[in-house]
């Protein structure tokens, strides 16, 4: 059995992200990924069972990076308005610093493969949902599913960040306006 090499795995990971963002799901193949990563396509099977397994694992890894970024500095003992502010800022950080990852997540979310790992992805965000559910119970947030509230803090902010053509800081005044709009969308 061949051993796994972390540098090869990282090259494969990056090749998958770049290729998917460049050519999309319909055109991506194991041979193209291998060529981009500088490994034989048979090497991919050392790390993944098949193409579906590979894309799922990459998606979940990036989704984990998103969760870690979104949750940074968020605890259930700070005021809900500060949680929303932190969440919005964290989403902007993710979209601006990890633009390729964000674009990959968007493509994956619009593919049939998303159903294969929906439960795993939902489980990752359980702590964030719990914080929002607490806000619902306290009457601070609208009485709707917590996932909907999180979506209203994530998707519009991601769309704003995506419109920027390069990684750059947004003016603080604009960030505060975005935070306020997110807060207004979800507060009770």
PDB file of N, CA and C in Angstrom, residues 66 70 87-99 101-103 105-106 150-165 170 178-179 182:
ATOM      1  N   UNK A  66     -14.361  27.555   6.962  1.00  0.00           N
ATOM      2  CA  UNK A  66     -15.377  28.608   7.044  1.00  0.00           C
ATOM      3  C   UNK A  66     -15.945  28.668   8.455  1.00  0.00           C
ATOM      4  N   UNK A  70     -15.837  31.791  10.894  1.00  0.00           N
ATOM      5  CA  UNK A  70     -17.090  32.414  11.326  1.00  0.00           C
ATOM      6  C   UNK A  70     -17.223  32.431  12.846  1.00  0.00           C
ATOM      7  N   UNK A  87     -19.801  37.936  13.577  1.00  0.00           N
ATOM      8  CA  UNK A  87     -20.089  37.005  12.488  1.00  0.00           C
ATOM      9  C   UNK A  87     -19.932  37.684  11.126  1.00  0.00           C
ATOM     10  N   UNK A  88     -20.491  38.863  10.987  1.00  0.00           N
ATOM     11  CA  UNK A  88     -20.391  39.588   9.717  1.00  0.00           C
ATOM     12  C   UNK A  88     -18.926  39.902   9.395  1.00  0.00           C
ATOM     13  N   UNK A  89     -18.200  40.383  10.369  1.00  0.00           N
ATOM     14  CA  UNK A  89     -16.779  40.671  10.142  1.00  0.00           C
ATOM     15  C   UNK A  89     -16.012  39.404   9.763  1.00  0.00           C
ATOM     16  N   UNK A  90     -16.317  38.312  10.433  1.00  0.00           N
ATOM     17  CA  UNK A  90     -15.634  37.053  10.145  1.00  0.00           C
ATOM     18  C   UNK A  90     -15.948  36.537   8.742  1.00  0.00           C
ATOM     19  N   UNK A  91     -17.193  36.678   8.317  1.00  0.00           N
ATOM     20  CA  UNK A  91     -17.555  36.264   6.961  1.00  0.00           C
ATOM     21  C   UNK A  91     -16.800  37.106   5.942  1.00  0.00           C
ATOM     22  N   UNK A  92     -16.723  38.406   6.178  1.00  0.00           N
ATOM     23  CA  UNK A  92     -15.959  39.271   5.267  1.00  0.00           C
ATOM     24  C   UNK A  92     -14.497  38.844   5.211  1.00  0.00           C
ATOM     25  N   UNK A  93     -13.931  38.517   6.346  1.00  0.00           N
ATOM     26  CA  UNK A  93     -12.544  38.045   6.385  1.00  0.00           C
ATOM     27  C   UNK A  93     -12.401  36.789   5.529  1.00  0.00           C
ATOM     28  N   UNK A  94     -13.308  35.842   5.714  1.00  0.00           N
ATOM     29  CA  UNK A  94     -13.223  34.599   4.948  1.00  0.00           C
ATOM     30  C   UNK A  94     -13.322  34.864   3.448  1.00  0.00           C
ATOM     31  N   UNK A  95     -14.306  35.634   3.048  1.00  0.00           N
ATOM     32  CA  UNK A  95     -14.515  35.873   1.615  1.00  0.00           C
ATOM     33  C   UNK A  95     -13.333  36.617   0.999  1.00  0.00           C
ATOM     34  N   UNK A  96     -12.777  37.577   1.728  1.00  0.00           N
ATOM     35  CA  UNK A  96     -11.665  38.352   1.182  1.00  0.00           C
ATOM     36  C   UNK A  96     -10.342  37.588   1.230  1.00  0.00           C
ATOM     37  N   UNK A  97     -10.086  36.876   2.314  1.00  0.00           N
ATOM     38  CA  UNK A  97      -8.802  36.179   2.446  1.00  0.00           C
ATOM     39  C   UNK A  97      -8.791  34.808   1.775  1.00  0.00           C
ATOM     40  N   UNK A  98      -9.941  34.174   1.697  1.00  0.00           N
ATOM     41  CA  UNK A  98     -10.037  32.829   1.124  1.00  0.00           C
ATOM     42  C   UNK A  98     -11.031  32.823  -0.028  1.00  0.00           C
ATOM     43  N   UNK A  99     -10.881  33.768  -0.897  1.00  0.00           N
ATOM     44  CA  UNK A  99     -11.816  33.951  -2.015  1.00  0.00           C
ATOM     45  C   UNK A  99     -12.003  32.664  -2.816  1.00  0.00           C
ATOM     46  N   UNK A 101     -11.677  29.631  -1.882  1.00  0.00           N
ATOM     47  CA  UNK A 101     -12.462  28.680  -1.087  1.00  0.00           C
ATOM     48  C   UNK A 101     -13.944  29.062  -1.119  1.00  0.00           C
ATOM     49  N   UNK A 102     -14.207  30.348  -0.974  1.00  0.00           N
ATOM     50  CA  UNK A 102     -15.599  30.807  -1.003  1.00  0.00           C
ATOM     51  C   UNK A 102     -16.247  30.466  -2.349  1.00  0.00           C
ATOM     52  N   UNK A 103     -15.541  30.708  -3.437  1.00  0.00           N
ATOM     53  CA  UNK A 103     -16.079  30.404  -4.757  1.00  0.00           C
ATOM     54  C   UNK A 103     -16.318  28.901  -4.921  1.00  0.00           C
ATOM     55  N   UNK A 105     -17.042  26.827  -2.449  1.00  0.00           N
ATOM     56  CA  UNK A 105     -18.234  26.513  -1.660  1.00  0.00           C
ATOM     57  C   UNK A 105     -19.511  26.897  -2.402  1.00  0.00           C
ATOM     58  N   UNK A 106     -19.486  28.020  -3.076  1.00  0.00           N
ATOM     59  CA  UNK A 106     -20.661  28.445  -3.842  1.00  0.00           C
ATOM     60  C   UNK A 106     -20.986  27.461  -4.961  1.00  0.00           C
ATOM     61  N   UNK A 150     -28.846  32.660  10.248  1.00  0.00           N
ATOM     62  CA  UNK A 150     -27.425  32.587   9.891  1.00  0.00           C
ATOM     63  C   UNK A 150     -27.244  32.886   8.410  1.00  0.00           C
ATOM     64  N   UNK A 151     -28.137  32.363   7.597  1.00  0.00           N
ATOM     65  CA  UNK A 151     -28.072  32.617   6.158  1.00  0.00           C
ATOM     66  C   UNK A 151     -28.164  34.114   5.866  1.00  0.00           C
ATOM     67  N   UNK A 152     -29.030  34.820   6.588  1.00  0.00           N
ATOM     68  CA  UNK A 152     -29.175  36.259   6.370  1.00  0.00           C
ATOM     69  C   UNK A 152     -27.949  37.040   6.820  1.00  0.00           C
ATOM     70  N   UNK A 153     -27.137  36.448   7.669  1.00  0.00           N
ATOM     71  CA  UNK A 153     -25.880  37.090   8.073  1.00  0.00           C
ATOM     72  C   UNK A 153     -24.727  36.667   7.173  1.00  0.00           C
ATOM     73  N   UNK A 154     -24.869  35.555   6.473  1.00  0.00           N
ATOM     74  CA  UNK A 154     -23.773  35.004   5.690  1.00  0.00           C
ATOM     75  C   UNK A 154     -23.882  35.330   4.202  1.00  0.00           C
ATOM     76  N   UNK A 155     -24.987  34.972   3.589  1.00  0.00           N
ATOM     77  CA  UNK A 155     -25.100  35.091   2.134  1.00  0.00           C
ATOM     78  C   UNK A 155     -24.959  36.526   1.621  1.00  0.00           C
ATOM     79  N   UNK A 156     -25.700  37.499   2.176  1.00  0.00           N
ATOM     80  CA  UNK A 156     -25.541  38.857   1.660  1.00  0.00           C
ATOM     81  C   UNK A 156     -24.126  39.403   1.864  1.00  0.00           C
ATOM     82  N   UNK A 157     -23.523  39.076   2.985  1.00  0.00           N
ATOM     83  CA  UNK A 157     -22.165  39.548   3.264  1.00  0.00           C
ATOM     84  C   UNK A 157     -21.186  38.894   2.296  1.00  0.00           C
ATOM     85  N   UNK A 158     -21.375  37.602   2.056  1.00  0.00           N
ATOM     86  CA  UNK A 158     -20.535  36.911   1.078  1.00  0.00           C
ATOM     87  C   UNK A 158     -20.666  37.516  -0.303  1.00  0.00           C
ATOM     88  N   UNK A 159     -21.887  37.873  -0.683  1.00  0.00           N
ATOM     89  CA  UNK A 159     -22.117  38.484  -1.992  1.00  0.00           C
ATOM     90  C   UNK A 159     -21.408  39.827  -2.106  1.00  0.00           C
ATOM     91  N   UNK A 160     -21.416  40.612  -1.027  1.00  0.00           N
ATOM     92  CA  UNK A 160     -20.699  41.901  -1.035  1.00  0.00           C
ATOM     93  C   UNK A 160     -19.210  41.656  -1.212  1.00  0.00           C
ATOM     94  N   UNK A 161     -18.664  40.740  -0.428  1.00  0.00           N
ATOM     95  CA  UNK A 161     -17.239  40.440  -0.517  1.00  0.00           C
ATOM     96  C   UNK A 161     -16.837  39.908  -1.874  1.00  0.00           C
ATOM     97  N   UNK A 162     -17.716  39.121  -2.463  1.00  0.00           N
ATOM     98  CA  UNK A 162     -17.428  38.525  -3.772  1.00  0.00           C
ATOM     99  C   UNK A 162     -17.338  39.575  -4.878  1.00  0.00           C
ATOM    100  N   UNK A 163     -18.042  40.686  -4.727  1.00  0.00           N
ATOM    101  CA  UNK A 163     -18.019  41.716  -5.769  1.00  0.00           C
ATOM    102  C   UNK A 163     -16.685  42.457  -5.818  1.00  0.00           C
ATOM    103  N   UNK A 164     -15.923  42.370  -4.748  1.00  0.00           N
ATOM    104  CA  UNK A 164     -14.609  43.015  -4.747  1.00  0.00           C
ATOM    105  C   UNK A 164     -13.668  42.207  -5.623  1.00  0.00           C
ATOM    106  N   UNK A 165     -12.948  42.870  -6.481  1.00  0.00           N
ATOM    107  CA  UNK A 165     -12.108  42.163  -7.445  1.00  0.00           C
ATOM    108  C   UNK A 165     -10.769  41.731  -6.874  1.00  0.00           C
ATOM    109  N   UNK A 170     -12.341  46.814   3.372  1.00  0.00           N
ATOM    110  CA  UNK A 170     -13.484  47.684   3.125  1.00  0.00           C
ATOM    111  C   UNK A 170     -13.424  48.851   4.100  1.00  0.00           C
ATOM    112  N   UNK A 178     -23.085  47.323   6.696  1.00  0.00           N
ATOM    113  CA  UNK A 178     -23.394  45.924   6.403  1.00  0.00           C
ATOM    114  C   UNK A 178     -23.826  45.207   7.683  1.00  0.00           C
ATOM    115  N   UNK A 179     -23.105  45.447   8.759  1.00  0.00           N
ATOM    116  CA  UNK A 179     -23.457  44.853  10.058  1.00  0.00           C
ATOM    117  C   UNK A 179     -24.860  45.283  10.465  1.00  0.00           C
ATOM    118  N   UNK A 182     -27.509  43.508   8.429  1.00  0.00           N
ATOM    119  CA  UNK A 182     -27.674  42.123   8.884  1.00  0.00           C
ATOM    120  C   UNK A 182     -28.456  42.073  10.183  1.00  0.00           C
TER     121      UNK A 182
END
